[in-house]
Each structure stands twice: as C-alpha cells, then as structure tokens.
CSV table of C-alpha atoms (C1' of nucleotides) in Angstrom, one decimal:
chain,number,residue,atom,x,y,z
A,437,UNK,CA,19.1,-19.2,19.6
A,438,UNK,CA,16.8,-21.5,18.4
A,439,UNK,CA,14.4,-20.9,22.0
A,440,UNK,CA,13.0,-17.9,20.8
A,441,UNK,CA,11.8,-19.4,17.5
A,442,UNK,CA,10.5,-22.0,19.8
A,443,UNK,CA,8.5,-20.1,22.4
A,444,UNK,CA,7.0,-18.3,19.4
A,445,UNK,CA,6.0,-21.5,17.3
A,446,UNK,CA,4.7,-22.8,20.9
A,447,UNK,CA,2.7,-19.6,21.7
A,448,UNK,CA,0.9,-20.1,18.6
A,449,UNK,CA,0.5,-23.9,17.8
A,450,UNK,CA,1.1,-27.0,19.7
A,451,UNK,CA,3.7,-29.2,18.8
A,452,UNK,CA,5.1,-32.6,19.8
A,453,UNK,CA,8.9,-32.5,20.8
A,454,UNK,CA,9.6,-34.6,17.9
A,455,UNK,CA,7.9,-31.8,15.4
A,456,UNK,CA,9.8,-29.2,17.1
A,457,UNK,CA,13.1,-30.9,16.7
A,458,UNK,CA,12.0,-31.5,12.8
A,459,UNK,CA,12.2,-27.7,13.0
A,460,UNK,CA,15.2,-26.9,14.5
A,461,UNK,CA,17.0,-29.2,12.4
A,462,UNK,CA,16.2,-27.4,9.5
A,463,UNK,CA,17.2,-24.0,10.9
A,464,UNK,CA,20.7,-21.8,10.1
A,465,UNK,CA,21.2,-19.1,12.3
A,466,UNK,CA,22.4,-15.7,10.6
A,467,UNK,CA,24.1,-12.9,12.5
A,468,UNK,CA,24.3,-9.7,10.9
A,469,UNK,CA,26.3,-6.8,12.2
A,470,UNK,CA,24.6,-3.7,11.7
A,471,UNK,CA,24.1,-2.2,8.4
A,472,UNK,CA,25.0,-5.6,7.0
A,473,UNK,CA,22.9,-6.8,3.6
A,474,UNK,CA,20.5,-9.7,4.1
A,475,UNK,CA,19.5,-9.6,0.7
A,476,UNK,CA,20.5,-7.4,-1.9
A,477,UNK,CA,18.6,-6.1,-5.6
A,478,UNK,CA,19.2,-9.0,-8.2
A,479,UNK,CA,19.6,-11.8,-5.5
A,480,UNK,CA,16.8,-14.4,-5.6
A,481,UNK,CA,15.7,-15.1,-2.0
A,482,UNK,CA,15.2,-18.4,-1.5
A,483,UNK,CA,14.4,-18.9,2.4
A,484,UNK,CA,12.0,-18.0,4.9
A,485,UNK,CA,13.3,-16.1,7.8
A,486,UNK,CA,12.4,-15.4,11.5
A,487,UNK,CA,14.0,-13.0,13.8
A,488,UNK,CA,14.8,-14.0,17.2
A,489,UNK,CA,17.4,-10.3,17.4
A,490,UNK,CA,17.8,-7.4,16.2
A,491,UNK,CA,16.2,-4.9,13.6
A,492,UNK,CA,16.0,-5.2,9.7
A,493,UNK,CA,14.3,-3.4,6.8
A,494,UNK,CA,13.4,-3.8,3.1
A,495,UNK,CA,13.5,-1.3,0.3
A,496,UNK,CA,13.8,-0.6,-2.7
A,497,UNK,CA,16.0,2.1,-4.3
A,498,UNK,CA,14.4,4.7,-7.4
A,499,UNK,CA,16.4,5.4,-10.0
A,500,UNK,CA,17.2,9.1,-8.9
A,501,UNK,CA,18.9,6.9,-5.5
A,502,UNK,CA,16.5,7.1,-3.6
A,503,UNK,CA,16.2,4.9,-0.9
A,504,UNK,CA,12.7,3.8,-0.3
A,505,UNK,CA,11.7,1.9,2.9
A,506,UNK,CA,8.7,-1.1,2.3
A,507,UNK,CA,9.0,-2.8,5.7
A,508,UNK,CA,10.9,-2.7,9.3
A,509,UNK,CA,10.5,-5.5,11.1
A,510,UNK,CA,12.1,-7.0,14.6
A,511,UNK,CA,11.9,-9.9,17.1
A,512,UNK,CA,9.4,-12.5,16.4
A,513,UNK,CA,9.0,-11.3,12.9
A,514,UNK,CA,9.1,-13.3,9.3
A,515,UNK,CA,11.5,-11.1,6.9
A,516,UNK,CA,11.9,-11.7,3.3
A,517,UNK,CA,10.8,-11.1,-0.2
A,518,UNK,CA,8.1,-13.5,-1.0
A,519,UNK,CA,7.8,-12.4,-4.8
A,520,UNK,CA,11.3,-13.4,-5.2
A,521,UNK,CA,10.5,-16.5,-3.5
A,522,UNK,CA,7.3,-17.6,-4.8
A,523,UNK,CA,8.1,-16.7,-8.2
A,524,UNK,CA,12.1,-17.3,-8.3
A,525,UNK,CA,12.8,-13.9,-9.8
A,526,UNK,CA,15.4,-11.8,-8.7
A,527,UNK,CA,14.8,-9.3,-6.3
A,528,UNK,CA,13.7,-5.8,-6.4
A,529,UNK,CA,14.7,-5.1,-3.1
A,530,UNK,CA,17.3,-5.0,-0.7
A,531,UNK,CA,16.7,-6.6,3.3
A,532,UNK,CA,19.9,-4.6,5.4
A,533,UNK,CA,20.3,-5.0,9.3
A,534,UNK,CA,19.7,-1.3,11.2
A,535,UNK,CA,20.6,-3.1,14.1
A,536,UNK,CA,23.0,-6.0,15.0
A,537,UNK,CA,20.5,-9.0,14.1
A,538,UNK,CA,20.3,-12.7,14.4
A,539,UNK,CA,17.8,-14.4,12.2
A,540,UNK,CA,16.9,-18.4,11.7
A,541,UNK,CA,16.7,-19.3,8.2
A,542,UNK,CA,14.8,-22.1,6.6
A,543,UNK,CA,15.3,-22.9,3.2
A,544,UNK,CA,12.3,-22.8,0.4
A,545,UNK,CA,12.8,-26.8,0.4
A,546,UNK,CA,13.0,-27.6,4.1
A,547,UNK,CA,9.9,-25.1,4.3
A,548,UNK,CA,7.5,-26.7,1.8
A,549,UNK,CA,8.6,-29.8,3.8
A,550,UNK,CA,7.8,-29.1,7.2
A,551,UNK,CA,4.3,-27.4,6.4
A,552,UNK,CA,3.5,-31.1,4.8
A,553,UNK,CA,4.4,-32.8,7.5
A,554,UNK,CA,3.2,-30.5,10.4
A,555,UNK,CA,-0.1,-29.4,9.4
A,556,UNK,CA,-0.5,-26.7,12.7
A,557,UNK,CA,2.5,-25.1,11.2
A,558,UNK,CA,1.4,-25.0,7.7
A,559,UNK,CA,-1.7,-23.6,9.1
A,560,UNK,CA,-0.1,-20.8,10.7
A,561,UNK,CA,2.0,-19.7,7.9
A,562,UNK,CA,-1.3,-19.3,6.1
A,563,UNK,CA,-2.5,-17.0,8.8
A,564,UNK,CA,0.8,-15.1,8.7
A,565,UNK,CA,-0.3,-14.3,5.1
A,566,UNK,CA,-3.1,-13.6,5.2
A,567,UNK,CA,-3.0,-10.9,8.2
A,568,UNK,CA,0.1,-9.9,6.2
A,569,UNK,CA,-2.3,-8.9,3.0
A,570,UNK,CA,-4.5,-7.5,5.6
A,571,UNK,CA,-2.1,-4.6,7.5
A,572,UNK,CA,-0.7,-4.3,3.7
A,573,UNK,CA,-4.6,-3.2,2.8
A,574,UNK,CA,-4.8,-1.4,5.9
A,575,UNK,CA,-1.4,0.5,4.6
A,576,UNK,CA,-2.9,1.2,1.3
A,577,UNK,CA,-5.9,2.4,2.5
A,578,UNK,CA,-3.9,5.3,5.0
A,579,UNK,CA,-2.1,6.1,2.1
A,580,UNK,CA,-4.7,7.0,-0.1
A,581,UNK,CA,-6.8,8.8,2.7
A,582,UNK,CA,-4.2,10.3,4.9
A,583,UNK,CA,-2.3,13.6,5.4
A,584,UNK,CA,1.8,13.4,5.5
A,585,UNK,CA,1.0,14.2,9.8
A,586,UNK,CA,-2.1,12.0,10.3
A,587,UNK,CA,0.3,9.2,8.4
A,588,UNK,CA,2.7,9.7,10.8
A,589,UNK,CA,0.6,9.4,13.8
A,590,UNK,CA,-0.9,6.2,13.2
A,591,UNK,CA,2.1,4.9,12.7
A,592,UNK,CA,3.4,5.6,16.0
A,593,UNK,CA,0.1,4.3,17.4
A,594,UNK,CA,0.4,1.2,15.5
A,595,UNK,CA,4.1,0.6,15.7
A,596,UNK,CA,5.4,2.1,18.5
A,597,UNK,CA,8.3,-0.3,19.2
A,598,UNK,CA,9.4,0.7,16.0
A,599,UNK,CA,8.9,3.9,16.1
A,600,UNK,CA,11.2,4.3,19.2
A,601,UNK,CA,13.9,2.4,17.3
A,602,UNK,CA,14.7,3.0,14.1
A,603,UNK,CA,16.3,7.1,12.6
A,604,UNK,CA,13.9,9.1,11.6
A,605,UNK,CA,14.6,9.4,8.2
A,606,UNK,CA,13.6,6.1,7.5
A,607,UNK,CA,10.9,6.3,9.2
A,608,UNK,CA,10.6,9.2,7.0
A,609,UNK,CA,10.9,6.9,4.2
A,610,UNK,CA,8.4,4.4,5.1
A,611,UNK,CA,6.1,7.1,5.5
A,612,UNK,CA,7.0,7.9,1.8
A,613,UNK,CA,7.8,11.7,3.0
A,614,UNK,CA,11.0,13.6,3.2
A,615,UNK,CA,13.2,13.9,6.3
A,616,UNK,CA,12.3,17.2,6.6
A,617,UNK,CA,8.8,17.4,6.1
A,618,UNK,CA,8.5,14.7,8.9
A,619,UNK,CA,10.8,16.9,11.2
A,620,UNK,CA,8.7,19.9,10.7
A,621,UNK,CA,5.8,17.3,11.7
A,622,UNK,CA,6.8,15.9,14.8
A,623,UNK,CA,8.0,19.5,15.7
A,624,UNK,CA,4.1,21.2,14.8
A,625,UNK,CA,2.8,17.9,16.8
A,626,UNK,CA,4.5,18.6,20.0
A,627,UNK,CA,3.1,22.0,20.4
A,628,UNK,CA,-0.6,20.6,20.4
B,1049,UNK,CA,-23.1,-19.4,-14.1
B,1050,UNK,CA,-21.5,-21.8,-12.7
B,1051,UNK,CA,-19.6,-22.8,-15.6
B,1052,UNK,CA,-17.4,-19.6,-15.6
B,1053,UNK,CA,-16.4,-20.6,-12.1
B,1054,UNK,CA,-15.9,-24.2,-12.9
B,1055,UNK,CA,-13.4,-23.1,-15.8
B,1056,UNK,CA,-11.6,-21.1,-13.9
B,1057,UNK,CA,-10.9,-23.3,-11.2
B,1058,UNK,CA,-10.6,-26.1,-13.9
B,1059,UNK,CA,-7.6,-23.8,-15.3
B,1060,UNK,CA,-5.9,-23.8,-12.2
B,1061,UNK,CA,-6.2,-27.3,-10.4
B,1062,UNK,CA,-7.4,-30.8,-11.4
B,1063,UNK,CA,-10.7,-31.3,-9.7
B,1064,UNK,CA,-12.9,-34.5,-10.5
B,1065,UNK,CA,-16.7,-34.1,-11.2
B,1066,UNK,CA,-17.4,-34.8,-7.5
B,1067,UNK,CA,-15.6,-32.3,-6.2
B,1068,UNK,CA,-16.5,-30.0,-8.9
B,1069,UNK,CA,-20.0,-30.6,-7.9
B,1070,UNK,CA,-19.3,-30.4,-3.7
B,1071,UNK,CA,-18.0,-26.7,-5.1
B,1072,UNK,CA,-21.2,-25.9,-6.7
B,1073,UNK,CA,-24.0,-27.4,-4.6
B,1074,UNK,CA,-22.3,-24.0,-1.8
B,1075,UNK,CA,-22.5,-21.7,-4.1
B,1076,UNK,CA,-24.9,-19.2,-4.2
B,1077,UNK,CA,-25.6,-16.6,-6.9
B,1078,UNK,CA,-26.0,-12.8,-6.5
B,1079,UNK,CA,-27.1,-10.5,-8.9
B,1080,UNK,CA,-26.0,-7.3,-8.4
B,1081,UNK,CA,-27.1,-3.6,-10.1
B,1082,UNK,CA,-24.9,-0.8,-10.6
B,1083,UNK,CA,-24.6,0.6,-8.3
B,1084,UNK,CA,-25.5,-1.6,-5.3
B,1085,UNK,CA,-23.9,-2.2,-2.6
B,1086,UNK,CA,-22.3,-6.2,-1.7
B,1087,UNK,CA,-20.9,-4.8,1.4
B,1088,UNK,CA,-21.1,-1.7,3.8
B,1089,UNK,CA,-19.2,-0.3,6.1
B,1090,UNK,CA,-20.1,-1.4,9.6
B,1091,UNK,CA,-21.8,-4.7,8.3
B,1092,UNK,CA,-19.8,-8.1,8.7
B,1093,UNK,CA,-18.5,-9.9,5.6
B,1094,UNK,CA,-19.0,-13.8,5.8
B,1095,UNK,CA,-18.1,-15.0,1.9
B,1096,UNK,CA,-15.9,-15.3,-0.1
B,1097,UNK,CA,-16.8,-13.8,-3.6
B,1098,UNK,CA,-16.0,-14.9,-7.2
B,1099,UNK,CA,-17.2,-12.5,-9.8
B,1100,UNK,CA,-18.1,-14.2,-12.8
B,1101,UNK,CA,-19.8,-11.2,-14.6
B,1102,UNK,CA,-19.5,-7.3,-14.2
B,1103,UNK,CA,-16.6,-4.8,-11.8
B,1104,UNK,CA,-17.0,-3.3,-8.5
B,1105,UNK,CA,-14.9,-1.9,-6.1
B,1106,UNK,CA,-14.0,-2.0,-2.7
B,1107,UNK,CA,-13.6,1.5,-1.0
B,1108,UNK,CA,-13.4,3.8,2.4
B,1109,UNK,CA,-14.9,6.8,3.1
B,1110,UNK,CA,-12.9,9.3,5.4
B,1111,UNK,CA,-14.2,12.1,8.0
B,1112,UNK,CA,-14.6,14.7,4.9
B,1113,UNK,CA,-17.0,12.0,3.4
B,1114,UNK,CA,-14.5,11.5,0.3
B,1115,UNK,CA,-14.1,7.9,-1.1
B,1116,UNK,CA,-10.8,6.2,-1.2
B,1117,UNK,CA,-11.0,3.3,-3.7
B,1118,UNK,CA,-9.0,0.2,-2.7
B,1119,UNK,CA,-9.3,-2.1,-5.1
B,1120,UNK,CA,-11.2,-2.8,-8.3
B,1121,UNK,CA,-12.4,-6.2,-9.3
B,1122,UNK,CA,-13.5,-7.6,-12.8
B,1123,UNK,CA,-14.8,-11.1,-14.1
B,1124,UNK,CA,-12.6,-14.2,-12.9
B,1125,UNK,CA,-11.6,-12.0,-9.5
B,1126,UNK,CA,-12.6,-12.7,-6.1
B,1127,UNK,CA,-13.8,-10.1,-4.1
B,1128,UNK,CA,-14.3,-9.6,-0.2
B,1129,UNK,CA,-13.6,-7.6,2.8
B,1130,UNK,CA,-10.8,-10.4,4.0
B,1131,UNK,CA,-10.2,-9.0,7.7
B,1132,UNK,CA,-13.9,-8.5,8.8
B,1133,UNK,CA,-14.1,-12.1,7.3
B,1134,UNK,CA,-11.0,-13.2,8.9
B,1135,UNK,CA,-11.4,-11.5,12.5
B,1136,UNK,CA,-15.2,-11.0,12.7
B,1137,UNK,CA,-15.5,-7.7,12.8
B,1138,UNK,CA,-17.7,-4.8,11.3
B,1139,UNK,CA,-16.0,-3.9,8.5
B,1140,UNK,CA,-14.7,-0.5,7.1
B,1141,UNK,CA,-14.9,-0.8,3.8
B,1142,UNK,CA,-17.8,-0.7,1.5
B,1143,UNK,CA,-17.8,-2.6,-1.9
B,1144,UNK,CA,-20.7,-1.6,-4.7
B,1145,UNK,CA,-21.2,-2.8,-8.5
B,1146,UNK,CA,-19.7,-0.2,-10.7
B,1147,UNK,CA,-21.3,-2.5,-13.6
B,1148,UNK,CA,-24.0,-4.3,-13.2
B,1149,UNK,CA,-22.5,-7.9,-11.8
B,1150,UNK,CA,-23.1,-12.0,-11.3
B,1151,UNK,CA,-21.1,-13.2,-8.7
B,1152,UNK,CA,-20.7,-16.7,-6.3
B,1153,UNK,CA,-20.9,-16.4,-3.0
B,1154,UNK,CA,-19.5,-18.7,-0.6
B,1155,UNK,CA,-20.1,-18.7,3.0
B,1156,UNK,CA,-16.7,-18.7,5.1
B,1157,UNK,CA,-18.4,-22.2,6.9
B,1158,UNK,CA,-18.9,-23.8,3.6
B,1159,UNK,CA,-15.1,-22.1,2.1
B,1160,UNK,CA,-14.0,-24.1,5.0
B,1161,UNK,CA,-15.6,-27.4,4.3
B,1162,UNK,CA,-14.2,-27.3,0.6
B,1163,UNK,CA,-10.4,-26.4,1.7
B,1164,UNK,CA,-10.7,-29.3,4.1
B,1165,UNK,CA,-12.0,-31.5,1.5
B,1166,UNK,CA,-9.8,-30.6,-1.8
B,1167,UNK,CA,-6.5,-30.2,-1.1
B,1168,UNK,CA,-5.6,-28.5,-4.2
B,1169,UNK,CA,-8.4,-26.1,-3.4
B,1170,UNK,CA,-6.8,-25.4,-0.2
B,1171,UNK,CA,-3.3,-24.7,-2.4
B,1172,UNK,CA,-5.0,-22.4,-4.8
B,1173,UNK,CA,-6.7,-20.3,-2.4
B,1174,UNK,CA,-3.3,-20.5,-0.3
B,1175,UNK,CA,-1.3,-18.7,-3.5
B,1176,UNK,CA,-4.0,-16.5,-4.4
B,1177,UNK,CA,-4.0,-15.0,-1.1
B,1178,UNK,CA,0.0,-14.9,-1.0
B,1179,UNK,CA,-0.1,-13.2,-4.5
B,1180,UNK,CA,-2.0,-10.7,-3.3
B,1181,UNK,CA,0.2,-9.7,-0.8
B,1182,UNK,CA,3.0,-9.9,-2.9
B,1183,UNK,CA,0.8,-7.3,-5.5
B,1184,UNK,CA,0.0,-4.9,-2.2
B,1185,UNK,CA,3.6,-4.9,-1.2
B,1186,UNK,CA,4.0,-3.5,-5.0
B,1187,UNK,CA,1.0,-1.3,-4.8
B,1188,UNK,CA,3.0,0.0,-1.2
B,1189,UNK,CA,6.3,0.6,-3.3
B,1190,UNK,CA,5.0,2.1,-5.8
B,1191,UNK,CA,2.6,4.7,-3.8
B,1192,UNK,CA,5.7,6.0,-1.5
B,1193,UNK,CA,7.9,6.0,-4.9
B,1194,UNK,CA,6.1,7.7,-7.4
B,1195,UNK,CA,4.8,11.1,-8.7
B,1196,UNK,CA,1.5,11.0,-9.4
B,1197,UNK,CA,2.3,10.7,-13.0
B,1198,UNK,CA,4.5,7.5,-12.2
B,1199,UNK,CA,1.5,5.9,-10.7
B,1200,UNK,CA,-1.0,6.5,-13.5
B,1201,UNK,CA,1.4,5.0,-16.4
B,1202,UNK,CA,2.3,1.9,-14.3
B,1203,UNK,CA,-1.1,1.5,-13.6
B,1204,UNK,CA,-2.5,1.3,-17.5
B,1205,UNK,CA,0.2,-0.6,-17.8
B,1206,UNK,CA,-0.5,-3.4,-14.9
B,1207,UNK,CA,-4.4,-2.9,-15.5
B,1208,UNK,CA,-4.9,-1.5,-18.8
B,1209,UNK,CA,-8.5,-4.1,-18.6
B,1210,UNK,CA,-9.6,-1.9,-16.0
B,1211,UNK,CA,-8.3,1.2,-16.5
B,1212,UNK,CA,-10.4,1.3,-19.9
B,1213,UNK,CA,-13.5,0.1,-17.7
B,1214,UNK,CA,-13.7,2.1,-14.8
B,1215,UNK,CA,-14.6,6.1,-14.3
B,1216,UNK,CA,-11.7,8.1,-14.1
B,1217,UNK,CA,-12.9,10.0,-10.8
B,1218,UNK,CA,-12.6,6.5,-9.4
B,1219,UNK,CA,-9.0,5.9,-10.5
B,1220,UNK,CA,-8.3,8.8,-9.7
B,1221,UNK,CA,-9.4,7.6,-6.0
B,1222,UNK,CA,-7.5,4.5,-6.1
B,1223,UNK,CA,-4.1,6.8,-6.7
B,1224,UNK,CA,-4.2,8.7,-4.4
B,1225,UNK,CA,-5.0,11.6,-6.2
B,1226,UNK,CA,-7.8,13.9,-7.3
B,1227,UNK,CA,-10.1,13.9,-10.0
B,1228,UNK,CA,-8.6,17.0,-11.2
B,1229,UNK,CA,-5.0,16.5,-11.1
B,1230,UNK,CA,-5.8,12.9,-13.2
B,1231,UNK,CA,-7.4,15.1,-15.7
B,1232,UNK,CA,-4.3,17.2,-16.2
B,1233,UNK,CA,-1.9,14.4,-16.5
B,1234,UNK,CA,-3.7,12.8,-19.2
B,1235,UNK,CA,-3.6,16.1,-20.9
B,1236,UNK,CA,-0.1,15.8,-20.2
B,1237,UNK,CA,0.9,12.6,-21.3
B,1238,UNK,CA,-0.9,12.6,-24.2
B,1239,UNK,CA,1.0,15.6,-25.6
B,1240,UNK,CA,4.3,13.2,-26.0
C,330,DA,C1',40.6,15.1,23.1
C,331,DA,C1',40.2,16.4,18.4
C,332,DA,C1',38.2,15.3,14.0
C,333,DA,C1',34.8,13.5,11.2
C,334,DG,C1',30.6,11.9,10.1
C,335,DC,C1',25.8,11.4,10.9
C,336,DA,C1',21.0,12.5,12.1
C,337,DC,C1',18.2,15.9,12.8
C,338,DT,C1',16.6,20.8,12.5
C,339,DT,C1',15.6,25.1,10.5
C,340,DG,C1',15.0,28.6,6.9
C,341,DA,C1',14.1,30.2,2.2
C,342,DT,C1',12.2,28.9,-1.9
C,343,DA,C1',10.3,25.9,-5.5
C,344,DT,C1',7.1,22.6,-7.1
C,345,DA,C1',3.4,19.3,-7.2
C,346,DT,C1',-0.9,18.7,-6.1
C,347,DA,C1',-5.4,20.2,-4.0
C,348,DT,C1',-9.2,23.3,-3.9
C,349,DC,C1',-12.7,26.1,-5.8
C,350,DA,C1',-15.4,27.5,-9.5
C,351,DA,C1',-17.1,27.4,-14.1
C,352,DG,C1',-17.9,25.5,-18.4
C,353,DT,C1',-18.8,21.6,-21.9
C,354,DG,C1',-20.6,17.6,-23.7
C,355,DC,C1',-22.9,13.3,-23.2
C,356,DC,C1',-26.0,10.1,-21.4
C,357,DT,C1',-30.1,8.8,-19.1
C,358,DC,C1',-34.6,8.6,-18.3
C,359,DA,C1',-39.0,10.6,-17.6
D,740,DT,C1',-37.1,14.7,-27.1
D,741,DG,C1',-35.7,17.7,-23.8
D,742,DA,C1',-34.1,18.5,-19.1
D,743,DG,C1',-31.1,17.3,-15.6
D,744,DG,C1',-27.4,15.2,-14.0
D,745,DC,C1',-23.0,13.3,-14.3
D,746,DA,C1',-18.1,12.9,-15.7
D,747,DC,C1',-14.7,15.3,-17.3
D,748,DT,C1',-12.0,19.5,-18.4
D,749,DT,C1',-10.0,23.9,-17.6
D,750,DG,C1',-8.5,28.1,-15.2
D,751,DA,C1',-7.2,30.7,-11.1
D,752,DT,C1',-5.5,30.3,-6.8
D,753,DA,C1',-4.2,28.1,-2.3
D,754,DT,C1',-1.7,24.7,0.2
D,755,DA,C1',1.2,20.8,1.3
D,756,DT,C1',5.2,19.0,0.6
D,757,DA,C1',9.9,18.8,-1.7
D,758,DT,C1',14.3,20.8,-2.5
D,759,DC,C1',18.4,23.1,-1.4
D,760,DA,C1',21.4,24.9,1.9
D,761,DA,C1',23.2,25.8,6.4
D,762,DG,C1',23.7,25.0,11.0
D,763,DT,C1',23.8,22.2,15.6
D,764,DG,C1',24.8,18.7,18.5
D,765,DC,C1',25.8,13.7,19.0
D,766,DT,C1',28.4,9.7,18.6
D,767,DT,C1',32.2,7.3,16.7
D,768,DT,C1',36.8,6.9,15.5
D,769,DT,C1',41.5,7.7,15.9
DNA sequence: AAAAGCACTTGATATATATCAAGTGCCTCA
DNA sequence: TGAGGCACTTGATATATATCAAGTGCTTTT
C-alpha cells in the first residue's frame, strides 16, 4: 500500500530511509468501494490525501440538485478540500469514489509536522500548490474563451486517462455542459 | 512607496528592521500608465509584483482577437504571470494598467533569496499562493454552476471594490460573457 | 434468463446568450 | 470648445446550449 506513496515521494525528492519511515508512520490507508463518500457537504476535512488506487471526484451540488463536478482525480494524485482545511470551515463539497479506491491519509497535524522536519517534502507540497493554482488558471482561462466542443477537446488532450475512465455525464459535468449537449458533441466530432 | 509594502507585510508577519530592510534594498519600483502593458504575451515573466497604487489586469487573447480577462488586481495585490515564472516559459497572458499604477517588483532570484532568509516570509507567500487556489477552485464552481446572472451578483458581492473600479466591457470579459448581455442584466436586476 | 436500472443517444422544442447594428451621452484632448 | 472616440445601451435576429421526453442497449441483480 504504502509503496506507491513511496515510489512517488522518491520520484520527486530524495529521502533518507529514516524520513521515509517518519512518513509511513503517519499514514491510514482508506478503501472505498465504489460510489462510497470520502467527504461529504458540512464535514470539515481535516487531512491530506494521496491515491495510490482507484478514481475519486469532488463536487458540489446547486440548489436545483444539481450535481456539479470541480475535480477527478486518480493514482498518484492529492484529493481533498483545502478551503475546508486551511480555513476549518465545513465543506461545500462532497469527495465520492467512481471507482473502488484506496487512498493514504495524513492528518492536518502529522502534515504540518513532517513538512517541518523534512524540508524536500515541504518543498514539494509547495510545488503541488502552486502548479495546482496554475492548471486551475489554465481552467479558468478555457472557460471564459472556449466553445462547449473546443472545451471538450482539450480536455481529452489534456486528460486523457481520465477521459477514458470516468461516464460521460460527469465528464459532462466537469465540462459545466449537459449530458446531452456533450453527446451531440462527441457525435458532430467523429464525423470530422 | 515602500512604506505601503512594508505595512502590508508588517500586517501579516513580524519582520525586524533588518529584514524589513533586506525586503526593500530588492525592490524595484515601476511606474506604470494606463494603459501599458507589465507583461505580454510571448514575453517571460521573472517578478513577482506587489501593487501598491492603481488596477490592472491580467488577460488572453483568443484566435478571434477577443480578450478574456483573468484576473483583476488593485492596491495591496500581487500580480504576475505565475507559470511562465514558475516553468520559464513565454507566457500567454498579457497584463496592462487599467489605472495608472506603482508597483514593486521583485526578481524571482532575489524572491528566492528573501524566502530562504525569512521564514515567515516563506509562510506568507506559501498561504497566499494556497489561498489563491482555494479562490480559483471557487471561481471553477461558480463558472460551471451559474447563469450568467448568478455570476454577476456573486461577483459585486465578493469584489464590490473592483466591480465599482473597473469598465464593465472588462467584467463582462472576466464572466464569461459579453458586453452586451452584462448590460441587459443590470437592466435586469435593477428592476427588483 | 428475466427484470431493472443505468448511461447514453436522439428528436423536438424552449431558452439563454451571442451577434450585428444603431443610437446616446460623456470624456478626452487637440 | 468642439470633434472624435469610447463605453454603454437598446433592438432585432441568430445561434448555442438546455430542457423534456422517449428510445436503445448494456450491465447488474436476482
């Protein structure tokens, strides 16, 4: 379980064993079957999360029900909310498993701990942040400039992984289209 | 000049005079006109940018030559193209002063050199940067939620400082929506 | 193997938003 | 101070996308 976190922490900082085992002590491992809650509205989240399995997203829900998706996110990804967890408000969004998932959690505590005493790893994190605000611009900016088809097909050239495993309709979602409309797309896009 | 900076950062961390004074002997000041560009597209951005007087904007320009406005920035905001300065490369953005503007520039060398050296400096630029992410992930939700009505309430609301400072063709821009339609929903919403 | 439930598609229609084209008033600056 | 140029508004129309309603074919469950 705790290998994959490994290989990743190792692919992208060096660490003593000793700092690596500070790690792994601190981990939980979290199975979730598949449509199973990591998070749900009006929970605080308090940990940081990799996954080493499996397929999660986040999203929000409108108050006509409407389900709408923020983030997907799969092996060797962080999951989470961070404004719950920087600001210890409770959540406007729910985390659920679209596939069977196993995730390593690490508390807020145990976190703030091991970037102090590791200071490659608190130097990663920081990267992780900041390319996260980065794609999140990058996000905005299709959004703002793009058509309901030209969104689509930079997402399946930027995310093709998970465009080949997650329904549609979420996809859909993300896209911040209907089901249908992206049907009709994919459909008009095949022709060319 | 200096002294807005100093207050702000004064407001956020403790700082003795000496390291108040390593943060001013790199910065340099830039005067800017409306209307002149800080950045354009294709150049490289190498700062990091505190505005201590005056608003631009950071914004795209798409194959039809329209502008897509990404963010607006006002006194006591820092500014900056963050993945050409994180990665290097030309960026794709361009950032002009819709009011004429003061702001200090730090070159991403000397940024360096200050984080290294003040530890709380390093913290506060850590959180900014995580806070804007968390306000991106909002902006995400909020543009694959809402009608174009939606958007233009919560925004006076979130940024009624800048809604009241910038052209309305511009936040028009930064909504996703035209000039036009803007128009009509202020009509709207002022009726009730 | 039948039944039920999804995910996706397709068609008809409605609606929101964009586009195009004037028109108005205000600000700037020569 | 007057002429031009913006920013914004308004109207008419076009277009993209949403909504509603079936229908089809899988997959899952029993």
């Amino acid at each position: 379980m705790f290998e994959i976190f490994a290989q990743y922490l190792q692919s992208k900082i060096e660490l003593s064993d000793q700092e690596l085992k500070m790690i792994e002590e601190v981990c939980v491992v979290r199975k979730l079957r598949k449509n199973q809650y990591l998070l749900q509205e009006g929970d605080i989240w308090r940990f940081n999360a990799f996954i080493t399995k499996g397929c999660l997203r986040t999203y929000s829900i409108d108050d006509k029900s409407t389900e709408h998706v923020l983030n997907f996110a799969i092996e060797n990804y962080w999951i989470g909310d961070r404004e719950s967890l920087l600001n210890g408000t409770p959540s406007r969004f729910n985390i659920d498993a679209i596939e069977e998932s196993t995730l390593l959690l690490i508390s807020k505590e145990n976190f703030a701990g091991l970037m102090k005493s590791i200071p490659q790893f608190q130097d990663l994190v920081n990267l992780i942040i900041e390319r996260s605000f980065v794609a999140s611009q990058d996000r905005i900016n299709n959004s703002i400039s793009l058509n309901a088809e030209e969104k689509y097909i930079r997402f399946i050239e930027k995310q093709p992984q998970i465009a080949l495993r997650v329904p549609q309709h979420m996809i859909a979602s993300y896209l911040g289209m209907t089901p249908e409309t992206l049907s009709r797309i994919r459909k008009q896009s095949a022709k060319k």
